[in-house]
Short mmCIF file of C-alpha atoms in Angstrom, two decimals:
data_model
loop_
_atom_site.label_atom_id
_atom_site.label_comp_id
_atom_site.label_asym_id
_atom_site.label_seq_id
_atom_site.Cartn_x
_atom_site.Cartn_y
_atom_site.Cartn_z
CA MET J 1 -63.06 -11.02 -253.17
CA HIS J 2 -61.78 -8.98 -250.40
CA THR J 3 -64.87 -10.28 -248.52
CA GLN J 4 -64.42 -14.41 -249.49
CA ASP J 5 -61.01 -13.86 -248.09
CA SER J 6 -62.15 -11.85 -245.46
CA ASP J 7 -64.62 -14.22 -244.11
CA THR J 8 -62.44 -17.23 -244.75
CA ARG J 9 -59.61 -15.59 -242.18
CA LEU J 10 -62.54 -14.92 -239.53
CA ARG J 11 -63.77 -19.04 -239.81
CA GLY J 12 -60.59 -20.05 -238.49
CA PRO J 13 -60.14 -18.74 -235.36
CA ALA J 14 -64.51 -18.59 -234.84
CA VAL J 15 -64.46 -22.77 -235.28
CA TRP J 16 -60.96 -23.05 -233.56
CA ALA J 17 -62.56 -21.80 -230.64
CA LEU J 18 -66.05 -23.45 -230.75
CA VAL J 19 -64.52 -26.89 -231.26
CA LEU J 20 -61.93 -25.87 -228.14
CA THR J 21 -64.83 -24.23 -225.82
CA GLY J 22 -67.18 -26.62 -226.88
CA THR J 23 -64.89 -29.65 -225.63
CA ALA J 24 -64.64 -27.86 -222.65
CA SER J 25 -67.75 -27.45 -221.50
CA PHE J 26 -68.70 -30.49 -222.36
CA MET J 27 -66.51 -32.25 -220.13
CA ALA J 28 -67.26 -29.90 -217.36
CA ALA J 29 -70.74 -29.90 -218.10
CA LEU J 30 -70.28 -34.28 -218.05
CA ASP J 31 -68.94 -34.35 -215.10
CA ASN J 32 -71.96 -33.06 -213.26
CA LEU J 33 -73.98 -36.24 -214.05
CA VAL J 34 -71.67 -38.47 -214.69
CA VAL J 35 -71.00 -40.36 -211.53
CA THR J 36 -74.82 -40.73 -211.01
CA THR J 37 -75.15 -44.53 -212.59
CA ALA J 38 -71.83 -44.90 -210.61
CA LEU J 39 -73.48 -44.45 -207.81
CA PRO J 40 -73.76 -48.34 -206.98
CA ALA J 41 -70.51 -49.78 -207.96
CA ILE J 42 -68.74 -46.63 -205.89
CA ARG J 43 -71.02 -47.69 -202.85
CA GLU J 44 -70.00 -50.86 -203.31
CA ASP J 45 -66.09 -50.43 -203.55
CA LEU J 46 -65.26 -47.19 -201.35
CA GLY J 47 -68.68 -48.01 -198.75
CA GLY J 48 -70.65 -44.69 -197.72
CA ARG J 49 -74.10 -43.63 -196.72
CA LEU J 50 -76.50 -42.12 -198.60
CA GLU J 51 -75.43 -38.10 -197.45
CA ASP J 52 -71.80 -39.87 -198.77
CA LEU J 53 -73.07 -40.24 -202.31
CA GLU J 54 -74.58 -36.93 -202.03
CA TRP J 55 -71.61 -35.65 -201.72
CA THR J 56 -70.05 -36.99 -204.90
CA VAL J 57 -72.21 -35.67 -206.80
CA ASN J 58 -72.43 -32.46 -204.77
CA ALA J 59 -68.81 -31.41 -204.03
CA TYR J 60 -68.21 -30.72 -207.48
CA THR J 61 -71.68 -28.70 -208.18
CA LEU J 62 -71.58 -26.82 -205.04
CA THR J 63 -67.72 -25.74 -205.85
CA PHE J 64 -68.53 -25.28 -209.39
CA ALA J 65 -71.39 -22.86 -208.39
CA VAL J 66 -70.26 -20.74 -205.97
CA LEU J 67 -66.33 -19.40 -207.78
CA LEU J 68 -68.13 -19.55 -211.27
CA MET J 69 -68.05 -15.85 -211.10
CA PHE J 70 -65.12 -15.17 -209.30
CA GLY J 71 -63.74 -17.54 -212.29
CA ALA J 72 -65.17 -15.14 -214.36
CA ALA J 73 -63.81 -12.21 -212.71
CA LEU J 74 -59.81 -13.61 -212.42
CA GLY J 75 -60.61 -14.09 -216.25
CA ASP J 76 -61.47 -10.63 -216.72
CA ARG J 77 -58.50 -9.43 -214.61
CA PHE J 78 -55.53 -11.70 -215.27
CA GLY J 79 -56.30 -13.21 -219.49
CA ARG J 80 -59.51 -14.96 -220.08
CA ARG J 81 -57.13 -17.74 -222.28
CA ARG J 82 -54.52 -17.96 -219.23
CA LEU J 83 -57.42 -18.33 -216.54
CA PHE J 84 -58.64 -20.89 -218.86
CA ILE J 85 -56.27 -23.02 -219.63
CA ALA J 86 -55.07 -22.78 -216.02
CA GLY J 87 -58.55 -23.90 -214.69
CA LEU J 88 -58.40 -27.00 -217.39
CA THR J 89 -55.06 -27.55 -215.59
CA VAL J 90 -56.69 -28.19 -212.26
CA PHE J 91 -59.20 -29.47 -213.60
CA THR J 92 -57.62 -32.71 -215.48
CA GLY J 93 -55.50 -33.43 -212.82
CA ALA J 94 -57.99 -33.63 -209.94
CA SER J 95 -59.75 -35.86 -212.53
CA ALA J 96 -56.79 -38.05 -211.78
CA ALA J 97 -56.82 -37.94 -208.30
CA ALA J 98 -60.51 -38.73 -207.76
CA ALA J 99 -59.62 -41.67 -210.17
CA LEU J 100 -56.66 -42.54 -207.84
CA SER J 101 -58.97 -42.53 -204.69
CA PRO J 102 -58.68 -44.36 -202.19
CA GLY J 103 -61.65 -43.95 -199.82
CA ILE J 104 -64.80 -42.54 -200.35
CA ASP J 105 -63.57 -39.18 -198.20
CA ALA J 106 -60.85 -38.67 -200.91
CA LEU J 107 -63.01 -39.08 -203.75
CA ILE J 108 -64.99 -35.94 -202.64
CA ALA J 109 -62.23 -34.24 -201.77
CA ALA J 110 -60.94 -34.68 -205.44
CA ARG J 111 -64.45 -33.98 -206.97
CA ALA J 112 -64.43 -30.22 -204.83
CA VAL J 113 -60.85 -29.35 -206.99
CA GLN J 114 -62.41 -30.63 -209.90
CA GLY J 115 -65.21 -28.11 -209.22
CA VAL J 116 -62.94 -25.35 -208.75
CA GLY J 117 -60.94 -26.09 -211.74
CA ALA J 118 -64.05 -26.08 -214.01
CA ALA J 119 -65.24 -23.08 -212.13
CA VAL J 120 -62.39 -21.28 -212.98
CA MET J 121 -63.00 -22.49 -216.79
CA MET J 122 -66.52 -22.59 -217.52
CA PRO J 123 -67.41 -19.07 -217.38
CA LEU J 124 -64.63 -18.23 -219.66
CA THR J 125 -66.14 -20.23 -222.58
CA LEU J 126 -68.89 -18.71 -223.51
CA THR J 127 -67.15 -14.96 -223.54
CA LEU J 128 -63.89 -16.51 -225.79
CA LEU J 129 -66.58 -17.48 -228.06
CA THR J 130 -68.72 -14.84 -228.16
CA ALA J 131 -65.26 -12.71 -228.79
CA ALA J 132 -64.07 -14.85 -231.61
CA VAL J 133 -67.25 -15.22 -233.62
CA PRO J 134 -69.06 -12.79 -236.13
CA ALA J 135 -71.80 -11.30 -235.43
CA ALA J 136 -73.84 -12.88 -238.39
CA ARG J 137 -72.72 -16.88 -237.37
CA ARG J 138 -73.01 -15.89 -233.31
CA GLY J 139 -76.84 -17.17 -232.50
CA MET J 140 -75.94 -20.61 -234.77
CA ALA J 141 -72.57 -20.90 -232.56
CA LEU J 142 -74.59 -20.27 -229.96
CA GLY J 143 -76.77 -22.59 -230.39
CA ILE J 144 -74.40 -25.41 -231.24
CA PHE J 145 -72.64 -24.45 -228.00
CA SER J 146 -75.44 -25.02 -225.76
CA ALA J 147 -76.69 -28.07 -227.56
CA VAL J 148 -72.85 -29.61 -226.72
CA GLY J 149 -73.66 -28.88 -223.13
CA GLY J 150 -77.56 -29.98 -223.01
CA ILE J 151 -76.30 -33.35 -224.80
CA ALA J 152 -72.76 -33.86 -222.35
CA VAL J 153 -75.43 -33.10 -219.01
CA ALA J 154 -77.75 -35.50 -220.75
CA SER J 155 -75.72 -38.35 -221.70
CA GLY J 156 -73.41 -38.34 -218.42
CA PRO J 157 -75.86 -41.23 -217.09
CA LEU J 158 -75.19 -43.43 -220.20
CA ILE J 159 -71.45 -42.87 -220.31
CA GLY J 160 -70.84 -43.45 -216.88
CA GLY J 161 -72.83 -46.50 -216.86
CA SER J 162 -70.58 -47.97 -219.69
CA LEU J 163 -67.24 -46.99 -217.79
CA THR J 164 -68.55 -48.38 -215.13
CA GLU J 165 -69.72 -51.97 -216.40
CA HIS J 166 -66.93 -52.32 -219.16
CA ILE J 167 -63.78 -50.91 -217.59
CA SER J 168 -64.52 -49.50 -213.96
CA TRP J 169 -66.03 -46.67 -212.28
CA GLN J 170 -62.14 -44.86 -212.01
CA TRP J 171 -62.68 -44.80 -216.28
CA ILE J 172 -65.25 -42.03 -215.69
CA PHE J 173 -62.72 -39.64 -214.28
CA TRP J 174 -59.77 -41.20 -216.37
CA LEU J 175 -61.53 -40.13 -219.76
CA ASN J 176 -61.12 -36.58 -218.83
CA VAL J 177 -56.71 -36.75 -218.51
CA PRO J 178 -55.81 -37.39 -222.22
CA ILE J 179 -59.17 -34.82 -223.32
CA GLY J 180 -57.42 -32.18 -221.12
CA LEU J 181 -54.05 -32.69 -221.61
CA ALA J 182 -55.03 -32.50 -225.80
CA LEU J 183 -56.65 -29.05 -225.02
CA ILE J 184 -54.25 -27.22 -222.76
CA PRO J 185 -51.13 -26.78 -225.71
CA LEU J 186 -54.23 -25.86 -228.41
CA ALA J 187 -56.12 -23.74 -226.26
CA ARG J 188 -52.65 -21.65 -226.19
CA LEU J 189 -51.92 -21.55 -230.01
CA ARG J 190 -55.52 -21.20 -231.03
CA LEU J 191 -57.35 -18.52 -228.81
CA ALA J 192 -56.60 -14.86 -228.16
CA GLU J 193 -56.01 -13.34 -225.29
CA SER J 194 -58.35 -11.01 -224.07
CA THR J 195 -58.74 -8.70 -220.46
CA ALA J 196 -61.65 -6.26 -219.07
CA PRO J 197 -59.72 -3.05 -218.03
CA GLY J 198 -60.42 -2.42 -215.05
CA ALA J 199 -61.54 -5.60 -213.93
CA ARG J 200 -61.94 -6.31 -210.30
CA LEU J 201 -62.04 -9.06 -207.86
CA ASP J 202 -64.64 -9.43 -204.88
CA LEU J 203 -63.61 -11.47 -202.56
CA PRO J 204 -65.93 -10.35 -199.76
CA GLY J 205 -68.67 -11.75 -202.31
CA THR J 206 -67.17 -14.62 -203.04
CA LEU J 207 -66.85 -15.81 -199.30
CA LEU J 208 -70.47 -14.46 -198.74
CA ILE J 209 -72.29 -16.77 -201.62
CA SER J 210 -69.52 -19.62 -200.54
CA GLY J 211 -70.16 -19.37 -196.94
CA GLY J 212 -73.91 -19.80 -197.28
CA LEU J 213 -74.72 -21.87 -200.08
CA PHE J 214 -72.21 -24.02 -198.14
CA GLY J 215 -74.34 -23.53 -195.05
CA ILE J 216 -77.40 -24.51 -196.69
CA VAL J 217 -76.19 -27.63 -199.12
CA TYR J 218 -74.69 -29.27 -195.76
CA ALA J 219 -78.08 -28.24 -193.89
CA LEU J 220 -80.11 -29.94 -196.12
CA VAL J 221 -77.92 -33.24 -196.84
CA ASN J 222 -77.72 -33.91 -193.17
CA ALA J 223 -81.45 -33.38 -192.21
CA ASN J 224 -82.25 -36.95 -192.34
CA ALA J 225 -79.30 -38.36 -190.69
CA GLU J 226 -79.17 -35.81 -187.92
CA GLY J 227 -82.64 -34.30 -187.26
CA TRP J 228 -84.27 -31.17 -189.00
CA THR J 229 -83.91 -29.65 -185.49
CA SER J 230 -80.44 -30.86 -184.50
CA ALA J 231 -77.70 -28.27 -183.81
CA PRO J 232 -75.37 -28.69 -187.31
CA VAL J 233 -78.84 -28.51 -189.03
CA LEU J 234 -80.31 -25.48 -187.77
CA THR J 235 -76.36 -23.75 -187.67
CA GLY J 236 -76.13 -24.26 -191.15
CA LEU J 237 -79.73 -23.61 -192.68
CA ILE J 238 -79.51 -20.19 -189.96
CA VAL J 239 -76.07 -19.12 -190.94
CA GLY J 240 -76.34 -20.18 -194.85
CA ALA J 241 -79.68 -18.25 -195.43
CA ALA J 242 -77.66 -15.27 -193.58
CA LEU J 243 -74.74 -14.72 -195.08
CA VAL J 244 -77.39 -15.60 -198.86
CA GLY J 245 -78.93 -12.15 -197.45
CA GLY J 246 -75.65 -10.20 -196.80
CA PHE J 247 -74.26 -11.18 -200.53
CA ILE J 248 -77.60 -9.94 -202.04
CA HIS J 249 -77.27 -6.83 -199.69
CA HIS J 250 -73.79 -7.21 -201.06
CA GLY J 251 -74.51 -7.18 -204.58
CA PHE J 252 -77.10 -3.59 -204.19
CA HIS J 253 -74.83 -1.44 -202.35
CA ASN J 254 -71.02 -2.29 -203.32
CA ALA J 255 -69.62 -0.48 -205.95
CA ASN J 256 -68.17 -3.43 -207.94
CA PRO J 257 -69.59 -6.60 -207.03
CA MET J 258 -68.95 -9.93 -208.58
CA LEU J 259 -73.04 -10.19 -208.92
CA PRO J 260 -74.41 -6.64 -209.61
CA MET J 261 -77.92 -7.12 -208.19
CA ARG J 262 -79.21 -4.34 -210.69
CA LEU J 263 -79.33 -6.88 -213.58
CA PHE J 264 -82.28 -8.67 -212.14
CA ARG J 265 -84.06 -5.40 -212.62
CA ASN J 266 -83.81 -7.14 -215.89
CA ARG J 267 -87.64 -9.32 -216.47
CA GLY J 268 -85.65 -11.51 -218.73
CA PHE J 269 -82.27 -11.86 -217.08
CA LEU J 270 -85.06 -12.38 -214.07
CA GLY J 271 -86.61 -14.93 -215.36
CA ILE J 272 -83.88 -17.29 -217.67
CA ASN J 273 -82.02 -16.98 -214.58
CA LEU J 274 -84.66 -18.54 -211.80
CA ALA J 275 -85.44 -20.90 -214.93
CA GLY J 276 -82.38 -22.11 -215.35
CA LEU J 277 -82.08 -22.58 -211.38
CA LEU J 278 -85.13 -24.36 -211.34
CA MET J 279 -84.98 -26.67 -214.34
CA PHE J 280 -81.42 -27.88 -212.87
CA LEU J 281 -83.09 -28.33 -209.23
CA GLY J 282 -85.81 -30.72 -210.54
CA MET J 283 -83.41 -32.42 -213.43
CA PHE J 284 -80.34 -33.37 -211.95
CA GLY J 285 -82.28 -34.66 -208.74
CA SER J 286 -84.51 -36.87 -210.51
CA ILE J 287 -81.59 -38.30 -212.36
CA PHE J 288 -79.78 -39.08 -209.06
CA LEU J 289 -82.49 -41.04 -207.89
CA LEU J 290 -83.62 -42.77 -211.46
CA SER J 291 -80.12 -44.10 -212.35
CA GLN J 292 -79.78 -45.70 -208.97
CA PHE J 293 -83.70 -47.14 -209.12
CA LEU J 294 -83.25 -48.56 -212.57
CA GLN J 295 -79.77 -50.66 -211.24
CA GLY J 296 -81.16 -51.36 -207.60
CA VAL J 297 -85.27 -51.43 -208.27
CA ALA J 298 -85.21 -52.63 -211.75
CA GLY J 299 -82.04 -55.02 -211.85
CA HIS J 300 -80.30 -53.58 -215.12
CA SER J 301 -76.81 -53.32 -215.40
CA PRO J 302 -74.94 -49.74 -215.44
CA THR J 303 -74.36 -49.92 -218.89
CA GLU J 304 -78.85 -51.41 -219.50
CA ALA J 305 -79.32 -47.92 -216.58
CA GLY J 306 -77.79 -45.82 -218.99
CA LEU J 307 -79.55 -47.20 -222.61
CA ARG J 308 -82.71 -47.52 -221.04
CA MET J 309 -82.85 -43.25 -220.15
CA LEU J 310 -81.64 -42.90 -223.81
CA PRO J 311 -85.20 -41.75 -224.78
CA TRP J 312 -84.38 -39.38 -222.13
CA THR J 313 -80.76 -38.46 -222.52
CA GLY J 314 -80.48 -38.78 -226.04
CA MET J 315 -83.15 -36.47 -227.44
CA PRO J 316 -81.31 -33.32 -227.29
CA MET J 317 -79.33 -34.60 -230.35
CA ILE J 318 -82.51 -34.72 -232.51
CA VAL J 319 -84.80 -32.39 -231.12
CA ALA J 320 -81.54 -29.44 -230.32
CA PRO J 321 -80.59 -28.14 -233.93
CA LEU J 322 -84.54 -28.41 -234.77
CA ALA J 323 -85.25 -26.14 -231.44
CA GLY J 324 -82.56 -23.78 -232.15
CA ILE J 325 -83.95 -22.87 -235.88
CA LEU J 326 -87.12 -22.56 -234.36
CA SER J 327 -86.54 -20.21 -231.90
CA ASP J 328 -84.42 -17.72 -234.50
CA ARG J 329 -88.44 -17.79 -236.70
CA ILE J 330 -90.56 -17.81 -233.40
CA GLY J 331 -88.30 -15.61 -230.70
CA GLY J 332 -86.91 -18.07 -227.44
CA ARG J 333 -89.45 -17.58 -225.18
CA PRO J 334 -92.38 -19.83 -226.37
CA VAL J 335 -89.36 -22.53 -226.88
CA VAL J 336 -88.19 -21.96 -223.52
CA VAL J 337 -91.37 -22.55 -221.94
CA ALA J 338 -92.53 -25.34 -224.36
CA GLY J 339 -89.34 -27.20 -223.32
CA LEU J 340 -89.86 -26.79 -219.41
CA ALA J 341 -93.62 -27.27 -219.10
CA LEU J 342 -92.82 -30.93 -221.31
CA GLN J 343 -90.29 -31.50 -219.22
CA ALA J 344 -92.41 -30.84 -216.14
CA LEU J 345 -95.43 -33.35 -217.68
CA GLY J 346 -92.51 -36.00 -218.36
CA LEU J 347 -91.65 -35.95 -214.02
CA GLY J 348 -94.81 -36.27 -213.72
CA TRP J 349 -95.86 -38.75 -215.33
CA PHE J 350 -93.07 -40.76 -214.40
CA ALA J 351 -94.50 -40.15 -210.75
CA ALA J 352 -97.55 -41.26 -211.54
CA ILE J 353 -96.48 -44.66 -212.97
CA LEU J 354 -93.36 -45.45 -210.69
CA SER J 355 -93.75 -48.92 -208.74
CA THR J 356 -91.33 -52.09 -208.19
CA ASP J 357 -92.86 -53.76 -211.32
CA VAL J 358 -93.58 -50.80 -213.56
CA SER J 359 -92.58 -51.50 -217.03
CA TYR J 360 -90.26 -50.22 -219.33
CA ALA J 361 -92.84 -49.77 -221.90
CA ALA J 362 -94.87 -47.36 -219.62
CA GLN J 363 -91.45 -45.62 -218.90
CA LEU J 364 -90.97 -44.89 -222.44
CA PRO J 365 -93.85 -41.70 -222.85
CA PRO J 366 -92.75 -39.72 -220.22
CA LEU J 367 -89.16 -40.11 -220.85
CA ILE J 368 -89.16 -39.12 -224.58
CA LEU J 369 -91.69 -36.50 -222.99
CA SER J 370 -88.80 -35.21 -221.20
CA GLY J 371 -86.00 -35.27 -223.65
CA ILE J 372 -87.88 -33.05 -226.19
CA GLY J 373 -88.67 -30.62 -223.04
CA MET J 374 -84.74 -31.04 -222.13
CA ALA J 375 -83.90 -29.76 -225.78
CA LEU J 376 -86.43 -27.68 -226.04
CA TYR J 377 -85.24 -25.50 -223.05
CA PHE J 378 -81.04 -25.63 -223.98
CA ALA J 379 -81.11 -24.83 -227.42
CA PRO J 380 -82.31 -21.18 -226.90
CA ALA J 381 -80.88 -20.81 -223.61
CA ALA J 382 -76.96 -19.02 -223.54
CA ASN J 383 -78.71 -16.84 -226.85
CA VAL J 384 -81.39 -15.62 -224.49
CA LEU J 385 -79.44 -15.03 -221.56
CA MET J 386 -76.98 -12.92 -224.05
CA SER J 387 -79.45 -11.26 -225.48
CA THR J 388 -80.69 -9.69 -222.10
CA VAL J 389 -77.42 -8.18 -220.83
CA SER J 390 -75.53 -5.00 -222.36
CA PRO J 391 -72.14 -5.90 -223.81
CA ALA J 392 -70.13 -4.57 -220.42
CA ASP J 393 -72.00 -6.92 -218.38
CA GLN J 394 -71.66 -10.06 -220.53
CA GLY J 395 -69.04 -11.82 -218.32
CA LYS J 396 -70.89 -11.28 -215.13
CA ALA J 397 -74.34 -12.39 -216.51
CA SER J 398 -72.56 -15.86 -218.30
CA GLY J 399 -70.69 -16.28 -214.82
CA ALA J 400 -74.37 -16.03 -212.93
CA ASN J 401 -76.28 -18.26 -215.16
CA ASN J 402 -74.12 -20.91 -214.69
CA ALA J 403 -73.60 -20.54 -211.37
CA LEU J 404 -77.25 -20.49 -210.48
CA ARG J 405 -77.94 -23.61 -212.64
CA GLU J 406 -75.12 -25.47 -211.01
CA VAL J 407 -76.63 -24.13 -207.39
CA GLY J 408 -80.12 -25.54 -208.70
CA GLY J 409 -78.14 -28.91 -209.69
CA ALA J 410 -76.51 -28.78 -206.14
CA LEU J 411 -79.83 -27.49 -204.02
CA GLY J 412 -82.17 -30.55 -206.73
CA VAL J 413 -79.83 -33.71 -205.18
CA ALA J 414 -79.78 -32.53 -201.69
CA VAL J 415 -83.21 -31.57 -201.79
CA LEU J 416 -84.67 -34.91 -203.22
CA ALA J 417 -82.36 -36.89 -201.68
CA SER J 418 -84.21 -35.40 -198.21
CA VAL J 419 -87.59 -36.31 -199.56
CA PHE J 420 -86.40 -40.09 -200.30
CA SER J 421 -84.64 -40.54 -196.84
CA ALA J 422 -87.72 -39.22 -194.86
CA GLN J 423 -89.91 -40.92 -197.46
CA GLY J 424 -88.21 -44.14 -197.80
CA GLY J 425 -84.40 -45.88 -198.66
CA PHE J 426 -82.05 -48.23 -199.53
CA GLU J 427 -83.75 -51.31 -197.34
CA SER J 428 -85.60 -53.18 -199.81
CA PRO J 429 -87.06 -52.25 -203.68
CA GLN J 430 -90.35 -51.33 -202.34
CA ALA J 431 -88.45 -48.50 -199.62
CA PHE J 432 -86.94 -47.22 -202.64
CA THR J 433 -89.71 -46.85 -204.79
CA ASP J 434 -91.61 -45.25 -202.10
CA GLY J 435 -88.90 -42.45 -201.36
CA THR J 436 -88.51 -42.21 -205.05
CA ILE J 437 -92.79 -41.45 -205.92
CA PRO J 438 -92.88 -37.45 -203.99
CA ALA J 439 -89.23 -36.60 -204.67
CA LEU J 440 -90.29 -37.07 -208.39
CA TRP J 441 -93.30 -34.89 -207.48
CA ILE J 442 -91.27 -32.47 -205.89
CA GLY J 443 -88.99 -32.36 -209.25
CA ALA J 444 -91.58 -31.92 -211.58
CA GLY J 445 -93.05 -28.84 -209.32
CA ALA J 446 -89.86 -26.94 -209.37
CA VAL J 447 -89.47 -27.43 -213.37
CA ALA J 448 -93.08 -26.11 -214.03
CA LEU J 449 -92.15 -22.93 -211.73
CA ALA J 450 -89.29 -22.86 -214.00
CA ALA J 451 -91.92 -22.37 -216.64
CA ALA J 452 -93.49 -20.11 -215.20
CA PHE J 453 -90.93 -17.94 -214.31
CA ALA J 454 -89.78 -18.09 -218.25
CA LEU J 455 -93.06 -16.75 -219.20
CA LEU J 456 -90.85 -13.37 -217.69
CA LEU J 457 -88.83 -13.27 -221.07
CA PRO J 458 -89.72 -10.41 -223.16
CA ARG J 459 -90.60 -10.83 -226.81
CA ARG J 460 -87.84 -8.94 -227.64
CA ALA J 461 -84.10 -8.37 -226.13
CA LYS J 462 -83.47 -3.86 -226.58
CA PRO J 463 -79.93 -4.75 -225.44
CA SER J 464 -77.62 -6.17 -228.31
CA PRO J 465 -75.58 -9.43 -227.65
CA LEU J 466 -72.29 -8.45 -228.75
CA PRO J 467 -68.90 -7.55 -227.04
CA ALA J 468 -67.71 -4.22 -227.40
CA ALA J 469 -65.34 -4.50 -230.02
CA ALA J 470 -68.78 -5.54 -232.50
CA VAL J 471 -71.08 -3.39 -231.23
CA GLY J 472 -70.34 -0.82 -234.63
CA GLU J 473 -71.39 -4.34 -236.59
CA ALA J 474 -74.41 -4.80 -235.03
CA VAL J 475 -75.96 -0.81 -235.68
CA ALA J 476 -74.79 -1.70 -239.27
CA ALA J 477 -76.46 -4.73 -239.65
CA PRO J 478 -78.89 -5.21 -236.64
CA GLU J 479 -81.47 -7.56 -238.41
CA LYS J 480 -78.38 -9.91 -237.60
CA VAL J 481 -78.67 -9.96 -234.21
CA PRO J 482 -79.83 -12.53 -232.42
CA ALA J 483 -83.26 -11.42 -230.55
CA ALA J 484 -84.77 -12.88 -227.18
CA GLY J 485 -87.89 -14.28 -227.28
#
């Protein structure tokens, strides 16, 4: 009887943690791609070139990516619940500012601030959830959490298209405001506060990686407009690469870096992070172009475009729970590798059949294949990640993984749009198709390379994926600890 009561007490905080962190994660992940089907409407309303459209996506993903690890460190230092609420507040306010934007520059600025709020909020979601859920249920909770994030990324085009067509594009941002206002007091009441003793902030590391990634992405976005040999583009590439190199050197030699490079000596950590970066590179860039293709070339409305992508974007809702069960039985590695391989095959198939008059029946098989692949990747990814690091490194590992995936998304939009601009453009349906096909082939190649890196994942993870407080429980019941593939 005592055990049942104890289980009941554990269940309440765990459920609240899953609901609150899952909802916050859904909002932040949704805003990665919710603008894609709204881009034609934003372009018509506010004006702007292709480069401006790229920045409406990348202003968010870039600030999100470069500040994620700093956000995790802030939470460790000043309180994870406190900083989670602060990040949520900034994100909600910036969403309102984006909805009220009078021009494209104001929208880009609001999107950048949104990314700052998400960067503080997001890395703490996984840490707060892992601490609140008992060891025996952690695998299931992390599987649900990952599936929610996957569904948010995947449903972005449909939600964005529906709101744009039936209300206005501004509502893709207004949607966040009531949700954020509801979450803020609930998080204060229902989440437990925690800190990491002795946590330090790494300002030099933050400045190095922020400047480096901004320089590289700026160069990629502006390369076709200004020329690859122009002074701004060459400066961005050279200085950006030098700063990223400095960040890597800093991670090896600094006593307490935001991203300890020693983590990458673990082949599982290296594999899942490189796979995530390349997966998001191929997927984000492809969705950026395909959602516009379905409207500008195929002639569909924003809602119709989102609905026609449902076999791809909606598949995680069906497949992800099954993928989670499968990864528990056979390990995460084969599930992740199979998912990435299917996603690459789907994008390559799409590139092979794309034309100005391609039928929807011909698009359906690659859409379904890509959706199954996305679901197989998302379901076990978080559990695999947390199983590759020691308890003391979980916060930094979570921040690093999220950051690298967001870097992949920003690079994907920049690289694939750059290829699109070089090979085609907005002048006619044929020009748009001519630019999209080679870009999709590069997206498919990036995801195929991700599948190769996922083969680095070990069959069994040695470190325990538990926070320090639960290590004793894991030792007592090791069969309950989720294992990597």
